[in-house]
Short mmCIF file of C-alpha atoms and ligand atoms in Angstrom, two decimals:
data_model
loop_
_atom_site.label_atom_id
_atom_site.label_comp_id
_atom_site.label_asym_id
_atom_site.label_seq_id
_atom_site.Cartn_x
_atom_site.Cartn_y
_atom_site.Cartn_z
CA UNK A 30 0.00 0.00 0.00
CA UNK A 31 1.29 3.43 -0.92
CA UNK A 32 1.32 6.02 1.85
CA UNK A 33 3.19 8.69 -0.06
CA UNK A 34 1.09 11.50 -1.34
CA UNK A 35 1.80 13.53 -4.37
CA UNK A 36 2.15 17.00 -2.87
CA UNK A 37 3.30 18.52 -6.12
CA UNK A 38 -0.11 19.76 -7.10
CA UNK A 39 -1.05 23.27 -7.94
CA UNK A 40 -4.67 24.11 -8.00
CA UNK A 41 -7.04 26.66 -6.62
CA UNK A 42 -8.87 25.64 -3.52
CA UNK A 43 -11.32 27.89 -1.66
CA UNK A 44 -10.40 30.72 -3.98
CA UNK A 45 -6.69 30.75 -3.14
CA UNK A 46 -3.83 29.65 -5.33
CA UNK A 47 -1.98 26.71 -3.95
CA UNK A 48 1.63 27.55 -3.33
CA UNK A 49 2.51 24.08 -2.12
CA UNK A 50 5.59 22.35 -3.38
CA UNK A 51 7.15 18.97 -2.83
CA UNK A 52 7.05 17.91 0.82
CA UNK A 53 4.72 20.71 1.75
CA UNK A 54 1.09 19.65 1.74
CA UNK A 55 -1.74 21.73 0.38
CA UNK A 56 -3.27 23.94 3.06
CA UNK A 57 -7.03 24.13 3.35
CA UNK A 58 -8.93 26.80 5.16
CA UNK A 59 -11.56 25.43 7.47
CA UNK A 60 -14.56 27.10 9.02
CA UNK A 61 -13.66 29.41 11.94
CA UNK A 62 -16.11 27.43 14.07
CA UNK A 63 -14.29 24.19 13.16
CA UNK A 64 -11.05 25.81 14.35
CA UNK A 65 -12.61 26.77 17.67
CA UNK A 66 -14.18 23.34 18.08
CA UNK A 67 -10.88 21.56 17.42
CA UNK A 68 -9.12 23.88 19.88
CA UNK A 69 -11.74 22.97 22.48
CA UNK A 70 -11.32 19.22 21.95
CA UNK A 71 -13.92 18.31 19.32
CA UNK A 72 -12.11 16.20 16.72
CA UNK A 73 -14.62 16.47 13.83
CA UNK A 74 -14.93 18.76 10.82
CA UNK A 75 -18.45 18.53 9.49
CA UNK A 76 -19.78 19.31 6.03
CA UNK A 77 -19.88 23.04 5.33
CA UNK A 78 -18.87 25.48 2.58
CA UNK A 79 -15.20 25.08 3.54
CA UNK A 80 -14.99 21.31 3.94
CA UNK A 81 -16.95 20.67 0.75
CA UNK A 82 -14.00 22.27 -1.07
CA UNK A 83 -11.54 19.61 0.09
CA UNK A 84 -10.31 17.87 -3.07
CA UNK A 85 -11.91 14.40 -3.21
CA UNK A 86 -8.56 12.75 -3.93
CA UNK A 87 -6.96 14.05 -0.76
CA UNK A 88 -6.53 11.34 1.87
CA UNK A 89 -5.26 13.84 4.42
CA UNK A 90 -6.24 17.45 4.90
CA UNK A 91 -3.86 19.95 6.41
CA UNK A 92 -6.15 22.56 7.88
CA UNK A 93 -4.87 26.09 8.24
CA UNK A 94 -5.55 28.81 10.76
CA UNK A 95 -4.58 32.25 9.45
CA UNK A 96 -2.57 30.58 6.70
CA UNK A 97 -0.52 28.55 9.17
CA UNK A 98 -0.79 24.74 9.36
CA UNK A 99 -3.10 24.06 12.26
CA UNK A 100 -4.30 20.46 12.19
CA UNK A 101 -3.84 17.22 10.28
CA UNK A 102 -7.16 15.60 9.40
CA UNK A 103 -8.24 12.26 7.94
CA UNK A 104 -10.48 13.01 4.97
CA UNK A 105 -13.74 11.22 4.12
CA UNK A 106 -15.26 12.84 1.03
CA UNK A 107 -18.03 10.20 0.95
CA UNK A 108 -19.35 10.78 4.45
CA UNK A 109 -22.62 12.69 4.47
CA UNK A 110 -21.83 14.74 7.60
CA UNK A 111 -18.36 14.17 9.06
CA UNK A 112 -15.92 15.16 6.32
CA UNK A 113 -12.70 14.98 8.30
CA UNK A 114 -11.43 13.76 11.67
CA UNK A 115 -8.51 15.03 13.69
CA UNK A 116 -5.26 13.08 13.57
CA UNK A 117 -2.86 15.63 14.99
CA UNK A 118 -2.71 19.22 16.22
CA UNK A 119 1.03 19.67 16.43
CA UNK A 120 4.33 18.91 14.76
CA UNK A 121 5.31 18.64 11.12
CA UNK A 122 2.22 17.45 9.29
CA UNK A 123 4.12 16.58 6.09
CA UNK A 124 6.32 14.19 8.09
CA UNK A 125 3.32 12.81 9.94
CA UNK A 126 1.62 11.97 6.65
CA UNK A 127 4.71 10.08 5.54
CA UNK A 128 4.94 8.36 8.91
CA UNK A 129 1.21 7.68 9.11
CA UNK A 130 1.47 3.89 9.17
CA UNK A 131 3.96 3.87 12.06
CA UNK A 132 1.96 6.43 14.04
CA UNK A 133 -1.17 4.36 13.50
CA UNK A 134 0.57 1.22 14.79
CA UNK A 135 1.91 3.13 17.82
CA UNK A 136 -1.56 4.43 18.72
CA UNK A 137 -3.15 0.99 18.41
CA UNK A 138 -0.38 -0.53 20.51
CA UNK A 139 -0.86 2.12 23.21
CA UNK A 140 -4.61 1.46 23.29
CA UNK A 141 -4.12 -2.32 23.56
CA UNK A 142 -1.56 -1.82 26.35
CA UNK A 143 -3.95 0.39 28.31
CA UNK A 144 -6.58 -2.38 28.27
CA UNK A 145 -3.97 -4.97 29.21
CA UNK A 146 -2.76 -2.80 32.12
CA UNK A 147 -6.34 -2.39 33.34
CA UNK A 148 -6.55 -6.23 33.49
CA UNK A 149 -10.00 -6.13 31.90
CA UNK A 150 -9.60 -9.63 30.48
CA UNK A 151 -9.49 -11.01 34.04
CA UNK A 152 -13.14 -9.97 34.45
CA UNK A 153 -14.69 -10.25 31.00
CA UNK A 154 -13.79 -11.44 27.53
CA UNK A 155 -15.78 -8.76 25.71
CA UNK A 156 -14.01 -5.43 25.53
CA UNK A 157 -13.09 -2.58 23.26
CA UNK A 158 -9.40 -2.82 22.37
CA UNK A 159 -9.69 0.46 20.52
CA UNK A 160 -12.38 3.11 21.00
CA UNK A 161 -12.06 5.48 18.07
CA UNK A 162 -11.61 9.17 18.81
CA UNK A 163 -10.98 8.52 22.52
CA UNK A 164 -7.89 6.48 21.54
CA UNK A 165 -6.83 9.04 18.90
CA UNK A 166 -7.68 6.65 16.07
CA UNK A 167 -10.79 8.45 14.86
CA UNK A 168 -13.68 6.44 13.48
CA UNK A 169 -12.09 3.03 14.15
CA UNK A 170 -13.40 0.72 16.86
CA UNK A 171 -12.08 -2.76 17.66
CA UNK A 172 -13.84 -5.23 19.96
CA UNK A 173 -12.55 -8.48 21.31
CA UNK A 174 -15.44 -10.89 21.76
CA UNK A 175 -14.12 -14.13 23.25
CA UNK A 176 -11.53 -15.13 20.62
CA UNK A 177 -13.11 -13.17 17.77
CA UNK A 178 -12.12 -9.66 16.73
CA UNK A 179 -14.71 -7.23 15.37
CA UNK A 180 -13.33 -4.18 13.56
CA UNK A 181 -15.90 -1.43 12.96
CA UNK A 182 -15.20 1.71 10.96
CA UNK A 183 -17.40 4.79 11.00
CA UNK A 184 -15.49 6.56 8.22
CA UNK A 185 -14.58 5.43 4.70
CA UNK A 186 -11.08 6.77 5.33
CA UNK A 187 -10.02 3.41 6.74
CA UNK A 188 -11.28 1.37 3.74
CA UNK A 189 -7.94 1.63 1.93
CA UNK A 190 -5.98 0.64 5.05
CA UNK A 191 -7.71 -2.69 5.68
CA UNK A 192 -4.56 -4.77 5.23
CA UNK A 193 -2.57 -2.61 7.60
CA UNK A 194 -5.37 -2.63 10.18
CA UNK A 195 -5.52 -6.44 10.05
CA UNK A 196 -1.78 -6.87 10.26
CA UNK A 197 -1.56 -4.40 13.14
CA UNK A 198 -4.33 -6.11 15.09
CA UNK A 199 -2.73 -9.54 14.65
CA UNK A 200 0.75 -8.24 15.56
CA UNK A 201 -0.39 -6.27 18.60
CA UNK A 202 -2.58 -9.09 19.93
CA UNK A 203 0.57 -11.20 19.89
CA UNK A 204 2.93 -8.52 21.20
CA UNK A 205 0.70 -7.00 23.88
CA UNK A 206 -1.50 -9.93 24.96
CA UNK A 207 0.67 -12.84 23.81
CA UNK A 208 -2.30 -14.20 21.84
CA UNK A 209 -2.09 -15.53 18.29
CA UNK A 210 -5.03 -14.37 16.18
CA UNK A 211 -5.69 -15.83 12.74
CA UNK A 212 -7.55 -14.20 9.88
CA UNK A 213 -10.57 -16.48 10.25
CA UNK A 214 -11.17 -14.92 13.70
CA UNK A 215 -11.46 -11.41 12.29
CA UNK A 216 -14.64 -9.61 11.20
CA UNK A 217 -15.03 -6.21 9.60
CA UNK A 218 -18.06 -3.97 9.53
CA UNK A 219 -18.45 -0.61 7.84
CA UNK A 220 -20.81 1.60 9.82
CA UNK A 221 -20.04 4.82 7.97
CA UNK A 222 -23.27 5.04 6.03
CA UNK A 223 -26.02 5.06 8.57
CA UNK A 224 -28.63 5.72 5.87
CA UNK A 225 -27.69 2.77 3.73
CA UNK A 226 -28.65 -0.85 4.38
CA UNK A 227 -27.32 -1.82 7.79
CA UNK A 228 -25.03 -4.63 6.75
CA UNK A 229 -23.73 -7.20 9.24
CA UNK A 230 -20.00 -7.66 9.74
CA UNK A 231 -18.15 -9.73 7.15
CA UNK A 232 -15.69 -12.42 8.14
CA UNK A 233 -12.27 -12.72 6.54
CA UNK A 234 -12.87 -16.43 6.20
CA UNK A 235 -14.89 -16.70 2.95
CA UNK A 236 -16.42 -19.98 4.12
CA UNK A 237 -17.92 -18.44 7.25
CA UNK A 238 -20.89 -16.07 6.86
CA UNK A 239 -21.62 -15.79 10.58
CA UNK A 240 -20.49 -17.23 13.88
CA UNK A 241 -22.44 -17.87 17.08
CA UNK A 242 -20.54 -18.22 20.32
CA UNK A 243 -20.54 -17.25 24.01
CA UNK A 244 -18.86 -14.44 25.86
CA UNK A 245 -18.33 -14.15 29.61
CA UNK A 246 -18.84 -10.86 31.43
CA UNK A 247 -18.38 -10.72 35.23
CA UNK A 248 -19.21 -14.42 35.49
CA UNK A 249 -22.35 -14.14 33.31
CA UNK A 250 -22.54 -15.98 30.00
CA UNK A 251 -24.17 -14.40 26.95
CA UNK A 252 -24.85 -15.62 23.41
CA UNK A 253 -23.30 -13.49 20.72
CA UNK A 254 -23.52 -13.72 16.95
CA UNK A 255 -21.25 -11.94 14.49
CA UNK A 256 -22.06 -11.68 10.79
CA UNK A 257 -25.72 -12.56 11.21
CA UNK A 258 -27.22 -9.17 12.13
CA UNK A 259 -26.12 -5.53 12.27
CA UNK A 260 -25.73 -5.78 16.09
CA UNK A 261 -24.21 -8.80 17.76
CA UNK A 262 -26.38 -9.29 20.85
CA UNK A 263 -24.41 -7.47 23.54
CA UNK A 264 -23.59 -3.80 24.03
CA UNK A 265 -19.95 -4.02 25.03
CA UNK A 266 -19.81 -0.28 25.72
CA UNK A 267 -22.18 -0.91 28.66
CA UNK A 268 -19.98 -3.57 30.27
CA UNK A 269 -17.89 -1.07 32.26
CA UNK A 270 -21.09 0.70 33.32
CA UNK A 271 -22.53 -2.61 34.53
CA UNK A 272 -19.41 -3.09 36.64
CA UNK A 273 -19.91 0.33 38.24
CA UNK A 274 -23.40 -0.84 39.19
CA UNK A 275 -22.26 -4.02 40.94
CA UNK A 276 -23.00 -2.71 44.45
CA UNK A 277 -26.42 -1.45 43.38
CA UNK A 278 -27.30 -4.85 41.92
CA UNK A 279 -25.92 -6.73 44.92
CA UNK A 280 -28.37 -4.91 47.17
CA UNK A 281 -31.39 -5.58 44.92
CA UNK A 282 -33.62 -8.66 45.00
CA UNK A 283 -36.52 -7.51 42.81
CA UNK A 284 -35.38 -5.92 39.55
CA UNK A 285 -37.33 -4.40 36.67
CA UNK A 286 -35.32 -4.09 33.43
CA UNK A 287 -37.00 -1.72 30.95
CA UNK A 288 -35.90 -1.81 27.26
CA UNK A 289 -34.12 -5.03 28.16
CA UNK A 290 -32.81 -6.01 24.67
CA UNK A 291 -31.07 -9.42 25.10
CA UNK A 292 -31.07 -9.06 28.87
CA UNK A 293 -27.53 -8.13 29.86
CA UNK A 294 -28.88 -6.27 32.90
CA UNK A 295 -31.40 -9.01 33.72
CA UNK A 296 -28.74 -11.73 33.72
CA UNK A 297 -26.38 -9.48 35.72
CA UNK A 298 -29.16 -8.90 38.28
CA UNK A 299 -29.68 -12.65 38.71
CA UNK A 300 -25.93 -13.22 39.00
CA UNK A 301 -25.86 -10.68 41.82
CA UNK A 302 -28.62 -12.40 43.75
CA UNK A 303 -31.92 -11.04 42.40
CA UNK A 304 -34.67 -13.59 42.88
CA UNK A 305 -37.36 -11.84 40.85
CA UNK A 306 -36.46 -10.13 37.57
CA UNK A 307 -38.93 -8.68 35.09
CA UNK A 308 -37.75 -7.68 31.62
CA UNK A 309 -39.69 -5.51 29.18
CA UNK A 310 -38.99 -5.19 25.46
CA UNK A 311 -41.12 -4.69 22.36
CA UNK A 312 -39.21 -7.31 20.43
CA UNK A 313 -40.19 -10.97 20.66
CA UNK A 314 -36.87 -11.94 19.06
CA UNK A 315 -34.83 -10.08 21.67
CA UNK A 316 -36.93 -11.59 24.44
CA UNK A 317 -36.23 -15.09 23.09
CA UNK A 318 -32.52 -14.26 23.07
CA UNK A 319 -32.83 -12.92 26.61
CA UNK A 320 -34.42 -16.17 27.81
CA UNK A 321 -31.75 -18.22 26.06
CA UNK A 322 -29.12 -16.11 27.84
CA UNK A 323 -30.66 -16.92 31.22
CA UNK A 324 -30.78 -20.64 30.33
CA UNK A 325 -27.12 -20.50 29.34
CA UNK A 326 -26.22 -19.68 32.96
CA UNK A 327 -26.64 -22.91 34.94
CA UNK A 328 -26.70 -21.04 38.26
CA UNK A 329 -29.81 -19.05 37.26
CA UNK A 330 -33.41 -20.17 37.33
CA UNK A 331 -35.70 -19.14 34.50
CA UNK A 332 -38.51 -19.43 37.08
CA UNK A 333 -37.14 -16.26 38.69
CA UNK A 334 -37.73 -14.31 35.48
CA UNK A 335 -40.81 -12.77 33.87
CA UNK A 336 -40.76 -11.70 30.21
CA UNK A 337 -43.05 -8.90 29.11
CA UNK A 338 -43.15 -8.45 25.32
CA UNK A 339 -44.73 -5.04 25.33
CA UNK A 340 -44.10 -1.33 25.06
CA UNK A 341 -42.62 0.10 28.25
CA UNK A 342 -45.56 2.45 28.66
CA UNK A 343 -48.07 -0.45 28.51
CA UNK A 344 -45.92 -2.54 30.84
CA UNK A 345 -45.71 0.24 33.44
CA UNK A 346 -49.50 0.55 33.37
CA UNK A 347 -49.93 -3.20 33.66
CA UNK A 348 -47.55 -3.53 36.60
CA UNK A 349 -49.12 -0.64 38.52
CA UNK A 350 -50.55 -1.67 41.89
CA UNK A 351 -49.57 -5.30 41.21
CA UNK A 352 -45.79 -5.32 41.62
CA UNK A 353 -43.03 -3.38 43.31
CA UNK A 354 -39.27 -3.47 42.73
CA UNK A 355 -36.20 -2.39 44.64
CA UNK A 356 -34.25 -1.63 41.46
CA UNK A 357 -35.49 -0.35 38.11
CA UNK A 358 -33.15 -0.08 35.12
CA UNK A 359 -34.32 2.06 32.23
CA UNK A 360 -32.14 2.16 29.10
CA UNK A 361 -34.28 3.49 26.24
CA UNK A 362 -33.13 4.04 22.67
CA UNK A 363 -32.71 7.77 21.96
CA UNK A 364 -35.97 7.70 20.05
CA UNK A 365 -38.42 4.85 19.82
CA UNK A 366 -41.75 3.86 18.41
CA UNK A 367 -44.46 1.74 20.03
CA UNK A 368 -45.74 0.86 16.58
CA UNK A 369 -47.92 3.94 16.20
CA UNK A 370 -46.08 6.93 17.59
CA UNK A 371 -42.40 8.04 17.61
CA UNK A 372 -41.17 9.52 20.88
CA UNK A 373 -37.86 10.76 22.21
CA UNK A 374 -36.39 9.33 25.39
CA UNK A 375 -35.94 12.59 27.29
CA UNK A 376 -39.55 13.63 26.76
CA UNK A 377 -40.75 10.10 27.55
CA UNK A 378 -39.19 10.36 31.03
CA UNK A 379 -41.88 12.94 31.89
CA UNK A 380 -44.48 10.19 31.71
CA UNK A 381 -42.32 7.22 32.70
CA UNK A 382 -40.58 8.58 35.78
CA UNK A 383 -43.72 9.04 37.95
CA UNK A 384 -44.92 5.57 36.92
CA UNK A 385 -41.55 4.01 37.70
CA UNK A 386 -41.56 5.84 41.04
CA UNK A 387 -44.90 4.25 41.83
CA UNK A 388 -43.41 0.78 41.26
CA UNK A 389 -40.30 1.49 43.35
CA UNK A 390 -40.14 0.39 46.97
CA UNK A 391 -39.12 2.88 49.64
CA UNK A 392 -35.33 2.96 49.75
CA UNK A 393 -35.21 1.47 46.24
CA UNK A 394 -33.11 2.78 43.38
CA UNK A 395 -33.64 3.48 39.72
CA UNK A 396 -31.01 3.90 37.02
CA UNK A 397 -32.02 6.17 34.19
CA UNK A 398 -29.96 6.14 31.01
CA UNK A 399 -29.96 8.39 28.01
CA UNK A 400 -28.20 7.20 24.91
CA UNK A 401 -27.70 10.26 22.75
CA UNK A 402 -25.08 12.95 22.24
CA UNK A 403 -27.85 15.44 21.49
CA UNK A 404 -28.71 15.92 25.16
CA UNK A 405 -25.97 16.99 27.57
CA UNK A 406 -25.45 15.60 31.07
CA UNK A 407 -26.62 18.93 32.47
CA UNK A 408 -29.80 19.07 30.38
CA UNK A 409 -30.61 15.46 31.32
CA UNK A 410 -30.07 16.14 35.02
CA UNK A 411 -32.13 19.36 34.88
CA UNK A 412 -34.95 17.46 33.22
CA UNK A 413 -34.91 14.79 35.93
CA UNK A 414 -34.84 17.48 38.65
CA UNK A 415 -37.78 19.26 37.03
CA UNK A 416 -39.87 16.09 36.76
CA UNK A 417 -39.13 15.10 40.36
CA UNK A 418 -39.99 18.62 41.58
CA UNK A 419 -43.16 18.99 39.44
CA UNK A 420 -44.47 15.55 40.37
CA UNK A 421 -43.25 15.78 43.97
CA UNK A 422 -41.21 12.57 43.79
CA UNK A 423 -39.06 11.89 46.81
CA UNK A 424 -35.97 10.95 44.79
CA UNK A 425 -32.35 11.81 45.40
CA UNK A 426 -29.83 11.88 42.58
CA UNK A 427 -26.97 9.82 44.02
CA UNK A 428 -24.55 9.04 41.19
CA UNK A 429 -23.69 9.86 37.61
CA UNK A 430 -22.63 7.12 35.18
CA UNK A 431 -20.83 7.53 31.86
CA UNK A 432 -18.68 5.62 29.42
CA UNK A 433 -15.45 4.55 31.11
CA UNK A 434 -12.62 2.00 31.25
CA UNK A 435 -12.19 0.43 27.78
CA UNK A 436 -14.68 2.97 26.37
CA UNK A 437 -13.31 6.28 27.60
CA UNK A 438 -15.70 9.21 27.64
CA UNK A 439 -14.72 12.48 25.92
CA UNK A 440 -16.35 15.27 27.94
CA UNK A 441 -15.45 18.00 25.40
CA UNK A 442 -16.85 16.02 22.49
CA UNK A 443 -20.59 15.40 22.66
CA UNK A 444 -20.56 12.49 20.19
CA UNK A 445 -17.83 10.85 22.25
CA UNK A 446 -19.81 11.01 25.49
CA UNK A 447 -23.17 9.83 24.22
CA UNK A 448 -24.04 7.65 27.19
CA UNK A 449 -25.32 9.23 30.40
CA UNK A 450 -26.92 7.63 33.41
CA UNK A 451 -28.14 8.71 36.83
CA UNK A 452 -28.82 6.57 39.87
CA UNK A 453 -31.80 7.92 41.82
CA UNK A 454 -32.71 6.71 45.28
CA UNK A 455 -36.19 6.83 46.73
CA UNK A 456 -36.34 8.03 50.34
CA UNK A 457 -36.42 5.10 52.74
CA UNK A 458 -39.52 6.30 54.54
CA UNK A 459 -42.17 8.76 53.58
CA UNK A 460 -40.92 11.37 56.02
CA UNK A 461 -42.84 14.12 54.24
CA UNK A 462 -46.45 13.05 53.74
CA UNK A 463 -47.20 16.20 51.77
CA UNK A 464 -44.88 14.90 49.03
CA UNK A 465 -47.28 12.42 47.53
CA UNK A 466 -46.65 11.53 43.87
CA UNK A 467 -49.28 12.78 41.47
C1 LIG B 26 -30.58 0.53 23.75
S1 LIG B 26 -31.36 -1.02 23.65
C2 LIG B 26 -31.22 -1.48 25.32
C3 LIG B 26 -29.89 -2.12 25.65
C4 LIG B 26 -29.87 -2.90 26.93
N1 LIG B 26 -30.21 -2.10 28.06
C5 LIG B 26 -28.51 -3.56 27.14
O1 LIG B 26 -27.65 -2.97 27.81
O2 LIG B 26 -28.28 -4.63 26.58
C6 LIG B 26 -33.04 -0.56 23.42
C7 LIG B 26 -34.09 -1.69 23.41
O3 LIG B 26 -35.36 -1.06 23.52
C8 LIG B 26 -36.33 -1.80 22.79
N2 LIG B 26 -37.46 -0.87 22.57
C9 LIG B 26 -37.52 0.19 21.73
N3 LIG B 26 -38.67 0.88 21.91
C10 LIG B 26 -39.34 0.26 22.90
C11 LIG B 26 -40.58 0.51 23.57
N4 LIG B 26 -41.33 1.56 23.25
N5 LIG B 26 -40.95 -0.33 24.56
C12 LIG B 26 -40.19 -1.42 24.88
N6 LIG B 26 -39.01 -1.68 24.30
C13 LIG B 26 -38.58 -0.87 23.32
C14 LIG B 26 -35.59 -2.28 21.56
O4 LIG B 26 -36.22 -3.44 21.03
C15 LIG B 26 -34.19 -2.54 22.14
O5 LIG B 26 -34.07 -3.89 22.51
#
């Protein structure tokens, strides 16, 4: 693969004559807001009148600020919104372009070493070895799922580097973890075009279209399938969050898991001693997978679990005055449909929270998640405070949860800190009788 660019071009970009010569890359002006955003820690340049002028053949963009080289960007002329992603803010960008392959390998190695040093594999065999922008390898995510490797790219930039990515993953698995990985254990998925057909990952072994296997997370077993569907059955980015909730689960016997998907939280609840777990999801298929996950764990009894294939709003109405729980998990998609109406999660909490409160025992806890970069931590917390005040709910916000560990959060980059959660605790006794929920 050829990493050398031909810098000896002379053409007019954004109305200026290119004065570049050999070894000095073309400079591109970028939007003043993009400059500010990059300075503040946001690594994306989105589509605008400046970025649409980037020449489609450029792999790298050297962005300028007042005619001085300012940032080295990875270019994706095919992406509908994110046209370039930050690679570097300092140094000699011409040299960095030439040395791109080595810098890429060094960043991957550093990311793998961080996970190794954290000893994550001692606790679970599903983890992110590389988490895109947070590991300074923008748009590239690598998961280890048992002995399989899933490489997901969110930008077309990486398409031409597939061989180097594969080689690097195999080399670094050996060097950092001492594990030999063969090509038939590697899967690749392009997630750059969210509007196009959501294609499953493709295996490098041409004879294998998909693979079903188990992973182990904190002593819980889960079924996973790569190559069969767009998603693989477990949200690995939630694993570190589940670990942070260990104490909360350990103190909970009756758990309600709303938007349960394949039941990672339900299984985790049972592992931590819950004797009555109710899971709610619209999808019959996901509920079947959830039940098969419980059955996979010999130490759990399916008799301790109730499946509700229903919308969360119907389930909350149905459970009212019949059941109570000491822990409620609520992890909605950012927007969802109950078959007739589309709603967004933040707004939905206005209706859901009082109903969940009604089902929560005194002293019980609920964990509310929001899975979108479009709402900040502050806006989410203000919304919860407003609902609890308006509806007179005796709830105390006790802890904030975010991406962490193998999925580092990026507080200055909204898209890189999409997951937010709050643990709310209901007062142990109704010490203020005037505070009755509406
Ligand atoms: C973000 S996933 C939940 C992930 C899960 N908490 C985990 O960690 O594995 C959202 C789930 O909500 C379900 N869902 C979407 N809209 C729903 C609704 N209105 N009522 C019930 N479930 C819904 C989807 O089928 C999907 O399984």
